[in-house]
PDB file of C-alpha atoms and ligand atoms in Angstrom:
ATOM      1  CA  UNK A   1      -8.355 -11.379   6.965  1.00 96.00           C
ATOM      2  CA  UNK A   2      -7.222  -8.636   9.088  1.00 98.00           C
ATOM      3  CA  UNK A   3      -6.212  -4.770   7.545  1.00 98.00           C
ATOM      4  CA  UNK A   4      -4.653  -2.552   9.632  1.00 98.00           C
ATOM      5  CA  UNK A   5      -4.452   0.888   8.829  1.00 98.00           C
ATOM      6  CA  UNK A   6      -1.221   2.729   9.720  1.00 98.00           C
ATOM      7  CA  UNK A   7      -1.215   5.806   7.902  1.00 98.00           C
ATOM      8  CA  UNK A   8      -4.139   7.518   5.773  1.00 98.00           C
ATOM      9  CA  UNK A   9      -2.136  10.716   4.305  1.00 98.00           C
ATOM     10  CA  UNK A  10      -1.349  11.370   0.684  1.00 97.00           C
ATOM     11  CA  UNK A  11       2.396  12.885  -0.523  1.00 96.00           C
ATOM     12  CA  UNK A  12       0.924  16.464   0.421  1.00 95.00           C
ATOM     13  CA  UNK A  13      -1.878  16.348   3.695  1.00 96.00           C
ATOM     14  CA  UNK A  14      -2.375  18.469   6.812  1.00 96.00           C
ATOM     15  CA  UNK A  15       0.022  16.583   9.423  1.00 97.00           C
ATOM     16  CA  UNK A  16      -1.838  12.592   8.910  1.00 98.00           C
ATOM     17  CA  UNK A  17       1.184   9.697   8.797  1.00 98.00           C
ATOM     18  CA  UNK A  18       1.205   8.829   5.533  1.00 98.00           C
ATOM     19  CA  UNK A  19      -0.414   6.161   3.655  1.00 98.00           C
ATOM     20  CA  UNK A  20       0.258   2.693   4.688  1.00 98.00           C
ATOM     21  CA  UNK A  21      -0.968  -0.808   6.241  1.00 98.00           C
ATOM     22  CA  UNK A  22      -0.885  -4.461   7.081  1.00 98.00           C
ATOM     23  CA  UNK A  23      -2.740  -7.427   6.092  1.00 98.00           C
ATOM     24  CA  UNK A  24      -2.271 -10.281   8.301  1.00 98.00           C
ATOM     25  CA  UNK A  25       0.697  -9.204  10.153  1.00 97.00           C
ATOM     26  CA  UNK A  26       2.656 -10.337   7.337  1.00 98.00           C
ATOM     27  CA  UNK A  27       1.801  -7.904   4.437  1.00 98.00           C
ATOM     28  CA  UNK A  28       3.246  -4.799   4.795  1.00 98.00           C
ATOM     29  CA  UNK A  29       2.086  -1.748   1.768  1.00 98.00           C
ATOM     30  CA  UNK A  30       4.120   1.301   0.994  1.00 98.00           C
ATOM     31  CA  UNK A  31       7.527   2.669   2.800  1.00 98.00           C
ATOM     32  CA  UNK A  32       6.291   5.844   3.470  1.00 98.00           C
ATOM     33  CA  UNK A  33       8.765   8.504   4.950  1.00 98.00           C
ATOM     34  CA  UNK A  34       7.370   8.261   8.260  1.00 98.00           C
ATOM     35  CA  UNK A  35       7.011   4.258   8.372  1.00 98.00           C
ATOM     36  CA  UNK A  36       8.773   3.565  11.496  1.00 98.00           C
ATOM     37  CA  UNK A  37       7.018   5.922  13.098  1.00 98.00           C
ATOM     38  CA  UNK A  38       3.716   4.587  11.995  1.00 98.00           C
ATOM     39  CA  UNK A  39       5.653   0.652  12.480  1.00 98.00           C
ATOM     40  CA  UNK A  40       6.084   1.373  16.155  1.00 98.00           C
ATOM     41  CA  UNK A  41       3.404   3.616  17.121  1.00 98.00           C
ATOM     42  CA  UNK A  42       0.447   0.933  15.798  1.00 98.00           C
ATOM     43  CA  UNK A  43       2.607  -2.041  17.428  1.00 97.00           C
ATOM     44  CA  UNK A  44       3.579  -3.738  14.840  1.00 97.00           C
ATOM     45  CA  UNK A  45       6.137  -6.572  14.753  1.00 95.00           C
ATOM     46  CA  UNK A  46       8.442  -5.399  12.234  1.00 95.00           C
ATOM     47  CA  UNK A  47       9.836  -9.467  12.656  1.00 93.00           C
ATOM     48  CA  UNK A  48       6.613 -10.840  11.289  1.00 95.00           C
ATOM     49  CA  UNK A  49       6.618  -8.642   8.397  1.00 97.00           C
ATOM     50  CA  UNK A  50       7.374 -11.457   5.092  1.00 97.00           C
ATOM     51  CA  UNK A  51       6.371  -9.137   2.247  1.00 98.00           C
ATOM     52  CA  UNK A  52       6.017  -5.109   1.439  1.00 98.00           C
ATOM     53  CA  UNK A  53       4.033  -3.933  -1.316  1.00 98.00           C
ATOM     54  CA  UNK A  54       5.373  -1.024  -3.035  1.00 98.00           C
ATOM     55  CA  UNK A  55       2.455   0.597  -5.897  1.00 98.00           C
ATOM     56  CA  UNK A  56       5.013   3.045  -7.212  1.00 98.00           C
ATOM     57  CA  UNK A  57       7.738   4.723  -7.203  1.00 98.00           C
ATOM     58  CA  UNK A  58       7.086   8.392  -5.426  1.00 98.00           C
ATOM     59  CA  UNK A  59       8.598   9.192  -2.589  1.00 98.00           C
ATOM     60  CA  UNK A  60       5.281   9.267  -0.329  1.00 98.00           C
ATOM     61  CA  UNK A  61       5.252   5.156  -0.954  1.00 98.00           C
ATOM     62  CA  UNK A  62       8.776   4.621  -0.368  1.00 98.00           C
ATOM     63  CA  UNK A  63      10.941   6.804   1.023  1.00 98.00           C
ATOM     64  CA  UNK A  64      11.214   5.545   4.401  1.00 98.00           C
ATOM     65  CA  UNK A  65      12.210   2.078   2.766  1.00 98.00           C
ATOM     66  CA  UNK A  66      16.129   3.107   4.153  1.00 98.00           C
ATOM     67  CA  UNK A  67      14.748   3.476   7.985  1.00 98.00           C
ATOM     68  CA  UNK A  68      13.112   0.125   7.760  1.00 98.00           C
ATOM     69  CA  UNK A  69      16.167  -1.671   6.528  1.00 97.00           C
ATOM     70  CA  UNK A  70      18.180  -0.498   9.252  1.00 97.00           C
ATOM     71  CA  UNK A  71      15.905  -1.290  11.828  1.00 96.00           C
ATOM     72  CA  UNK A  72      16.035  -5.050  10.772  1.00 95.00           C
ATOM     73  CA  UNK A  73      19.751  -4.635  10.000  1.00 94.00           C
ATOM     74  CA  UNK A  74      20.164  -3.669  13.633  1.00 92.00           C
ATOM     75  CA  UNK A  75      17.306  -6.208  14.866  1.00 88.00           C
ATOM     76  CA  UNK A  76      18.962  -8.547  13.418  1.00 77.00           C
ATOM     77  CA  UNK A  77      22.010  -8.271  15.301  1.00 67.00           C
ATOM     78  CA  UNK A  78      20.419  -7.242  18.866  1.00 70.00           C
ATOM     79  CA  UNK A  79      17.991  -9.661  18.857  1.00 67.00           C
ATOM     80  CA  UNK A  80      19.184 -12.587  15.924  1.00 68.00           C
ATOM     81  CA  UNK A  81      15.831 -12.596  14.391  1.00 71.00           C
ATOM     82  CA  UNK A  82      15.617 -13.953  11.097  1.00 78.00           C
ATOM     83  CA  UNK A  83      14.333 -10.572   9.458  1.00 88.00           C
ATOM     84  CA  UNK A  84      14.183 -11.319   5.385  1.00 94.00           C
ATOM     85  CA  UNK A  85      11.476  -9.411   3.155  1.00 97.00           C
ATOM     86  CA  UNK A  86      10.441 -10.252  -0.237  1.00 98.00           C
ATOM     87  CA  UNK A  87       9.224  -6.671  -1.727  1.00 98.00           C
ATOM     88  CA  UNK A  88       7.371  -6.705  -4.469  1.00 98.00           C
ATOM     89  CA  UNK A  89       6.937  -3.258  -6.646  1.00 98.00           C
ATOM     90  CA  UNK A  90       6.935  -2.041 -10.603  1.00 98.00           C
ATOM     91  CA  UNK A  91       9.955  -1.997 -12.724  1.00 98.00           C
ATOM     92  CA  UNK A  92      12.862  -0.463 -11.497  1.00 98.00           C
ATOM     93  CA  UNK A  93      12.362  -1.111  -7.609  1.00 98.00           C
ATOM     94  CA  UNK A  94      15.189  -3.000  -6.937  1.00 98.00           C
ATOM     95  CA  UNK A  95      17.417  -0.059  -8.115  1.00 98.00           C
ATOM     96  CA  UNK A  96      15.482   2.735  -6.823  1.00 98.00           C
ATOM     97  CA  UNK A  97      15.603   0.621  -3.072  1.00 98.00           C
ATOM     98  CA  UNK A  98      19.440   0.365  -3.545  1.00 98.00           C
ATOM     99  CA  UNK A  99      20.114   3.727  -4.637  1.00 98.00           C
ATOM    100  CA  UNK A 100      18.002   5.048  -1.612  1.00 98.00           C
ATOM    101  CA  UNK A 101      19.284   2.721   1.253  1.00 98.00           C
ATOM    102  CA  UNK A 102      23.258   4.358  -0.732  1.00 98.00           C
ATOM    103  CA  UNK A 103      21.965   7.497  -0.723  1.00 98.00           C
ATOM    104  CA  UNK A 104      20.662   7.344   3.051  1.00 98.00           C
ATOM    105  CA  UNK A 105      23.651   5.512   4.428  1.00 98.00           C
ATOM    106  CA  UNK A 106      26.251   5.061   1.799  1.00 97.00           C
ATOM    107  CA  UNK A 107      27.390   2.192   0.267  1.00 97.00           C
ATOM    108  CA  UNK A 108      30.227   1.304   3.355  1.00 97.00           C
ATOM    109  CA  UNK A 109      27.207   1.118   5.866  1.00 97.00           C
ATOM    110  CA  UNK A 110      26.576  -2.895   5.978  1.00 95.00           C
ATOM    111  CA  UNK A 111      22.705  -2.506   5.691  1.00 95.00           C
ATOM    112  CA  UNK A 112      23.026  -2.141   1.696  1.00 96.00           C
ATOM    113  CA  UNK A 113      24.770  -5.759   2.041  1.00 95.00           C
ATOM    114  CA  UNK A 114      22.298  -7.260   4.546  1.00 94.00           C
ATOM    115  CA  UNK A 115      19.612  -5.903   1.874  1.00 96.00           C
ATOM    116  CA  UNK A 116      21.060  -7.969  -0.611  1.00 95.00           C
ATOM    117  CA  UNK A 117      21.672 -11.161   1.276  1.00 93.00           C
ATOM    118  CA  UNK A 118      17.582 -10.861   2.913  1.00 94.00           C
ATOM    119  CA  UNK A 119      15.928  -8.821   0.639  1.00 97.00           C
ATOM    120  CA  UNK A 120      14.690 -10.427  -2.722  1.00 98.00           C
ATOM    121  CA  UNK A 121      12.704  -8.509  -5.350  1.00 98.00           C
ATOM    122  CA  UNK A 122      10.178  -8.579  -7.772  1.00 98.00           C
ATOM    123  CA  UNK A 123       9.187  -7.007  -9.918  1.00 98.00           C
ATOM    124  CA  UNK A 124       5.366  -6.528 -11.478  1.00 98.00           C
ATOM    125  CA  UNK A 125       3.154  -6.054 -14.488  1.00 96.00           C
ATOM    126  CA  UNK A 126      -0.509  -6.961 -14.283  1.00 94.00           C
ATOM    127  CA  UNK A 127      -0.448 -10.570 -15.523  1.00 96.00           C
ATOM    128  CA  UNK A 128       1.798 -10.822 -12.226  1.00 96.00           C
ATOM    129  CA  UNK A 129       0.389 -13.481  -9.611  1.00 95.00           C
ATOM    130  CA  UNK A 130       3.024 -12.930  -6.706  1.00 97.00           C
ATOM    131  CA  UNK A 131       1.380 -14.710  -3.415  1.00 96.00           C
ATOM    132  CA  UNK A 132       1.167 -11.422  -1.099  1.00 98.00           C
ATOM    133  CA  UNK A 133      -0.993 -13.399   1.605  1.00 97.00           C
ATOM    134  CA  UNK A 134      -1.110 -16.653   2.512  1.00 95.00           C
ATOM    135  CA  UNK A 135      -4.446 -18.286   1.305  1.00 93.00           C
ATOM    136  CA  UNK A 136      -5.360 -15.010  -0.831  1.00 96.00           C
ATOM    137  CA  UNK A 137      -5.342 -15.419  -4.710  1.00 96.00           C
ATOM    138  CA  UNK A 138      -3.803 -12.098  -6.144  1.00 97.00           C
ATOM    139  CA  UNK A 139      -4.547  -9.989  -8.855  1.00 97.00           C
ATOM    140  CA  UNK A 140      -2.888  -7.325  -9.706  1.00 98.00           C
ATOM    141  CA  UNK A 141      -4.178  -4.055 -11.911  1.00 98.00           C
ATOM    142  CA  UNK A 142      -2.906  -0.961 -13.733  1.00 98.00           C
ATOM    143  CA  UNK A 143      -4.207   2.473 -12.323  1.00 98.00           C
ATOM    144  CA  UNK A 144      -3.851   5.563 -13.820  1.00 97.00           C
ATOM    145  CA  UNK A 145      -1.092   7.789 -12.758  1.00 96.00           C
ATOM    146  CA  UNK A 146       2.010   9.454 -13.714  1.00 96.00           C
ATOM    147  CA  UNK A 147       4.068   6.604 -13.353  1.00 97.00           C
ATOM    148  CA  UNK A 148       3.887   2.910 -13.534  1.00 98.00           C
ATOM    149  CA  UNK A 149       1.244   2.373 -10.359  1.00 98.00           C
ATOM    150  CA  UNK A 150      -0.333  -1.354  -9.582  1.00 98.00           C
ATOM    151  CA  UNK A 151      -3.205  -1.862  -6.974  1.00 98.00           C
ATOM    152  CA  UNK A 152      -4.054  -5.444  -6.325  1.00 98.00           C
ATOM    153  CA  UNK A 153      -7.159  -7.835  -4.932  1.00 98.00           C
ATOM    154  CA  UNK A 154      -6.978 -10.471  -2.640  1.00 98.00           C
ATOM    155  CA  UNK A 155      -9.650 -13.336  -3.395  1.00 97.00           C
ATOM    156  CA  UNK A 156     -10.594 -16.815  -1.470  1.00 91.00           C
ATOM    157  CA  UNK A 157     -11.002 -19.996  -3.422  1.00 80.00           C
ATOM    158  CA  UNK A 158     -14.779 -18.925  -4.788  1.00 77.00           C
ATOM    159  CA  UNK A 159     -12.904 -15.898  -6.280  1.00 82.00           C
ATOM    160  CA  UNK A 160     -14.795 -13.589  -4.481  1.00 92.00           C
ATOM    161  CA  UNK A 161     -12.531 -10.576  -3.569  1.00 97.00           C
ATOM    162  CA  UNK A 162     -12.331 -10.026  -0.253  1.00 97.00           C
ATOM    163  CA  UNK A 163      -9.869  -6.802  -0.185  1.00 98.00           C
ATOM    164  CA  UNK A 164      -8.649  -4.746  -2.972  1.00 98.00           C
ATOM    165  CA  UNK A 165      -6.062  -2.029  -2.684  1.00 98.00           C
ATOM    166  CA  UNK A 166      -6.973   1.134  -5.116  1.00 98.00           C
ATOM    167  CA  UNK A 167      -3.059   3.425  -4.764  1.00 98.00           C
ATOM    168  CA  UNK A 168      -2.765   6.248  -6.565  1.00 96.00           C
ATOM    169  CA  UNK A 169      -5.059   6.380  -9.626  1.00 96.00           C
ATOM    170  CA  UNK A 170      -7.114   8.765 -11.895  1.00 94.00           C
ATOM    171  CA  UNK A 171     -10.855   7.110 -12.511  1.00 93.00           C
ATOM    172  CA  UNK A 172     -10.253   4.405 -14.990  1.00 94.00           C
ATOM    173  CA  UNK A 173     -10.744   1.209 -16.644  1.00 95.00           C
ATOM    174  CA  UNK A 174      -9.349  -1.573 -14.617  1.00 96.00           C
ATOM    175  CA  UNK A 175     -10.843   0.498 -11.929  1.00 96.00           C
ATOM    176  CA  UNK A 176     -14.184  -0.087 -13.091  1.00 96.00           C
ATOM    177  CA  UNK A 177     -13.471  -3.847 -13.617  1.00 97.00           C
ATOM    178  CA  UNK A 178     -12.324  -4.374 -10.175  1.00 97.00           C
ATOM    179  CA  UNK A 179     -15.513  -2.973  -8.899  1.00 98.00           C
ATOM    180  CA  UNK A 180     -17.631  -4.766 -10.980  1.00 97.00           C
ATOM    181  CA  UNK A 181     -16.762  -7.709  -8.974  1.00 96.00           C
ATOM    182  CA  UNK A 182     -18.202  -6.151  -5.975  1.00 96.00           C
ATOM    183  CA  UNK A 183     -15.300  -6.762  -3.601  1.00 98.00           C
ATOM    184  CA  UNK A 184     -16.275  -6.701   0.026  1.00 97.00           C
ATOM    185  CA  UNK A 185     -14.063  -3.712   1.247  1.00 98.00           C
ATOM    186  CA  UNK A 186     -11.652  -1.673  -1.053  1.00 98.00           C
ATOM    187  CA  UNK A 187      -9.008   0.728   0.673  1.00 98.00           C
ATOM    188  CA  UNK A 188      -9.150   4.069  -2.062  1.00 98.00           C
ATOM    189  CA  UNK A 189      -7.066   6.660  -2.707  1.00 95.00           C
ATOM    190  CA  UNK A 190      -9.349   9.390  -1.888  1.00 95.00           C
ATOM    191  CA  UNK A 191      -6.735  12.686  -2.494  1.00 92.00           C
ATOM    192  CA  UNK A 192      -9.074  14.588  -5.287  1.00 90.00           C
ATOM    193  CA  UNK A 193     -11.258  17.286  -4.213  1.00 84.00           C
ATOM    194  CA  UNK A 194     -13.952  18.611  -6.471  1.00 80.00           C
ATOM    195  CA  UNK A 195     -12.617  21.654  -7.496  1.00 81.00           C
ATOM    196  CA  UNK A 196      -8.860  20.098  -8.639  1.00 83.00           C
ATOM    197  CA  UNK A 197      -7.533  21.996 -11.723  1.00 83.00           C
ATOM    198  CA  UNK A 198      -6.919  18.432 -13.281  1.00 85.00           C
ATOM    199  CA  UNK A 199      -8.030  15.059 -11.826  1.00 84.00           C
ATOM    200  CA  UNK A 200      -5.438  12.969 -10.985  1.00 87.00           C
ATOM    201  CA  UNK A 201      -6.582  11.254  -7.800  1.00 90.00           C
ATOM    202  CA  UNK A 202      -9.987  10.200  -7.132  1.00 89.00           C
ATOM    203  CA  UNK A 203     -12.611  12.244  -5.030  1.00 92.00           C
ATOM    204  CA  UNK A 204     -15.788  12.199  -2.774  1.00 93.00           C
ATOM    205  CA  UNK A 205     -17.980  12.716  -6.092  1.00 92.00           C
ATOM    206  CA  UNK A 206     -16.098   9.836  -7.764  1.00 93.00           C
ATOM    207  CA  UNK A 207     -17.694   7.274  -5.346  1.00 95.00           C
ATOM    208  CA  UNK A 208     -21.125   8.700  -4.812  1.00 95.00           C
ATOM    209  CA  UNK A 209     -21.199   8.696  -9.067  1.00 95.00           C
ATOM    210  CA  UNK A 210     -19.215   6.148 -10.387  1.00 95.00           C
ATOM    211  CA  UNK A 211     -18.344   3.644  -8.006  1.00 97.00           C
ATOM    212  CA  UNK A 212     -21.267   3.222  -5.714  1.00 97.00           C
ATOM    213  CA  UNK A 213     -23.247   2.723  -8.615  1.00 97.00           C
ATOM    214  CA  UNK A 214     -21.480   0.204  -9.520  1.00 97.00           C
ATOM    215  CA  UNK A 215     -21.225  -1.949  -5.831  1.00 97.00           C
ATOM    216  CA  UNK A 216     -24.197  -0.897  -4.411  1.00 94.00           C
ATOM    217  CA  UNK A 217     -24.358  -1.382  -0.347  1.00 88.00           C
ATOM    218  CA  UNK A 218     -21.578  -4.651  -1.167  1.00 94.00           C
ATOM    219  CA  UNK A 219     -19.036  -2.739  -0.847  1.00 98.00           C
ATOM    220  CA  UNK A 220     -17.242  -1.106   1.843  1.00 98.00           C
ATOM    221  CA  UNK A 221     -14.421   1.721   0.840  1.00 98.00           C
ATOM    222  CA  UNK A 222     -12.310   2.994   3.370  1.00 98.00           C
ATOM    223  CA  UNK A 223     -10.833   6.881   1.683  1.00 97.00           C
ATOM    224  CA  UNK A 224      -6.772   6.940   2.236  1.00 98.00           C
ATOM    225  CA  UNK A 225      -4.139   8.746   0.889  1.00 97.00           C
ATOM    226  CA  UNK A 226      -5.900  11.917   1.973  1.00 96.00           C
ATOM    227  CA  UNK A 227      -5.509  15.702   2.379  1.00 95.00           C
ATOM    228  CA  UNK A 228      -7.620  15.904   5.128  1.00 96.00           C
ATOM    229  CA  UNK A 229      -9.812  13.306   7.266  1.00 97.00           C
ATOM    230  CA  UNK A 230     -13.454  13.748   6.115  1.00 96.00           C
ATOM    231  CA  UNK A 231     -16.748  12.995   8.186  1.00 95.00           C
ATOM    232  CA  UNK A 232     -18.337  10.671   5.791  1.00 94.00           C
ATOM    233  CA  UNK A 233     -22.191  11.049   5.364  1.00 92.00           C
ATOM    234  CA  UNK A 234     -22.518   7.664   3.432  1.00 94.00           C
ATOM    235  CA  UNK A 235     -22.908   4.358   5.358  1.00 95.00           C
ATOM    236  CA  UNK A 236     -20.680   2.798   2.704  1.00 96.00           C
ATOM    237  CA  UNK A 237     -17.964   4.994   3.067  1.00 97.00           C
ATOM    238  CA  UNK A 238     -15.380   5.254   5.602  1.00 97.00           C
ATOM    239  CA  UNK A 239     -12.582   7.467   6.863  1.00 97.00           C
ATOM    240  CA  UNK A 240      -9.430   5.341   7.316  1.00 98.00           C
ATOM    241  CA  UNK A 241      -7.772   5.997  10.344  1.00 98.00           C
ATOM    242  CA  UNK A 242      -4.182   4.944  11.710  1.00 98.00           C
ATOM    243  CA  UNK A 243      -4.851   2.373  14.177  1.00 98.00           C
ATOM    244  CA  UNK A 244      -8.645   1.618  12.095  1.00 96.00           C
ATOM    245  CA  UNK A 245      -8.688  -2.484  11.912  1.00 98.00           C
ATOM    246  CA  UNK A 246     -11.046  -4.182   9.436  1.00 98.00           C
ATOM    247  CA  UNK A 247     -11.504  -7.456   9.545  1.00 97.00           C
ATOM    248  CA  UNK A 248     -13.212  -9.102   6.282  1.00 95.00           C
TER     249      UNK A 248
HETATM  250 ZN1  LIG B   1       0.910   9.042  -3.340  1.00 78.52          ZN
HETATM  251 ZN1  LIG B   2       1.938   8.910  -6.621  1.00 78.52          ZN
END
């Protein structure tokens, strides 16, 4: 399996794309605001794109949904590539998608009706087992955050997780669980600092006292959804960077 990292910033951060990536070319996660950018400048064949993953509905995960339906609106009808996504989110996506793409273009532009006819959507709980990449078994979990927020794993036929997918989330139960599997890399939101008022993403401290623990040297976690890039002083902790591949 191949993850590559487009974007490693959080909704506030000092100039990093934001959060984002791809799994096997096919898998695309969050529609951040700047996704094109990120899309284009990492090389990525917008074409071979099947699925996006959306954790929730903040703007830092989505809002650059409209940009990427008119690109394969107008790819489309350049090029006649079969564009089609299936995105896969929490309740309410399908209306939150459709009110942005209106709100971005208005209803007369013809992208809201090729997002209709090529789009399909679903939508998630945890007992959800949507097929996000092709010989992966996926399990989806409940963080901890403001609103309805899902990460998910990605396991072979042994069950052993290869790749898990931690969005926005305070520390928490089915965070816990997750790791007690002792997946081989997780991708973390890593936006709390030590001195944050009131916890509500995870930090630095978090991994050296509750995860690691927990994993050992198993695990791999790359820190996204940043403030800031960090210079990590522990071997199983990484700073993802756009353009960063990891291959499990
Ligand atoms: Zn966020
Ligand atoms: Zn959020």
């Amino acid at each position: 399996m191949n993850i590559k990292i487009l974007g490693n910033g959080g909704g506030v951060n000092d100039g990093l794309p934001y959060n984002s990536f791809v799994v096997d070319e096919t898998l695309l996660c969050e529609t951040p605001p700047d996704i094109m950018l990120s899309i284009n400048k990492n090389q990525i064949d917008l074409s071979s794109i099947q699925t996006i993953y959306i954790s929730h509905l903040h703007g830092d995960h989505l809002f650059g949904l409209p940009f990427l339906i008119l690109s394969a609106f107008f790819s489309n009808d350049e090029t006649g590539t079969e564009f089609s996504f299936e995105i896969i989110g929490p309740d309410g996506l399908e209306k939150m998608c459709e009110n942005l793409v209106v709100s971005a273009f208005t209803s007369k532009h013809p992208c809201i009706k090729w997002m209709k006819e090529f789009c399909t959507f679903l939508e998630i709980s945890e007992v959800s087992k949507p097929t996000l990449v092709d010989g992966f078994e996926t399990s989806i979990f409940k963080l901890d955050h403001l609103i309805d927020t899902y990460g998910f794993s990605l396991a072979r036929e042994d069950r052993s997780i290869d790749f898990a997918y931690v969005a926005d989330t305070r520390w928490c139960e089915s965070l816990h669980r997750l790791l007690a599997q002792k997946p081989q890399v997780v991708l973390i939101d890593l936006n709390g600092v030590d001195n944050d008022p009131e916890p509500v993403h995870p930090s630095m401290s978090d991994l050296k006292e509750k995860a690691i623990p927990i994993t050992g040297e198993i695990t791999t976690y790359y820190g996204t959804h940043l403030k800031k890039e960090f210079k990590s002083t522990i071997s199983c902790v990484k700073c993802a960077k756009p353009g960063t591949e990891i291959n499990v």
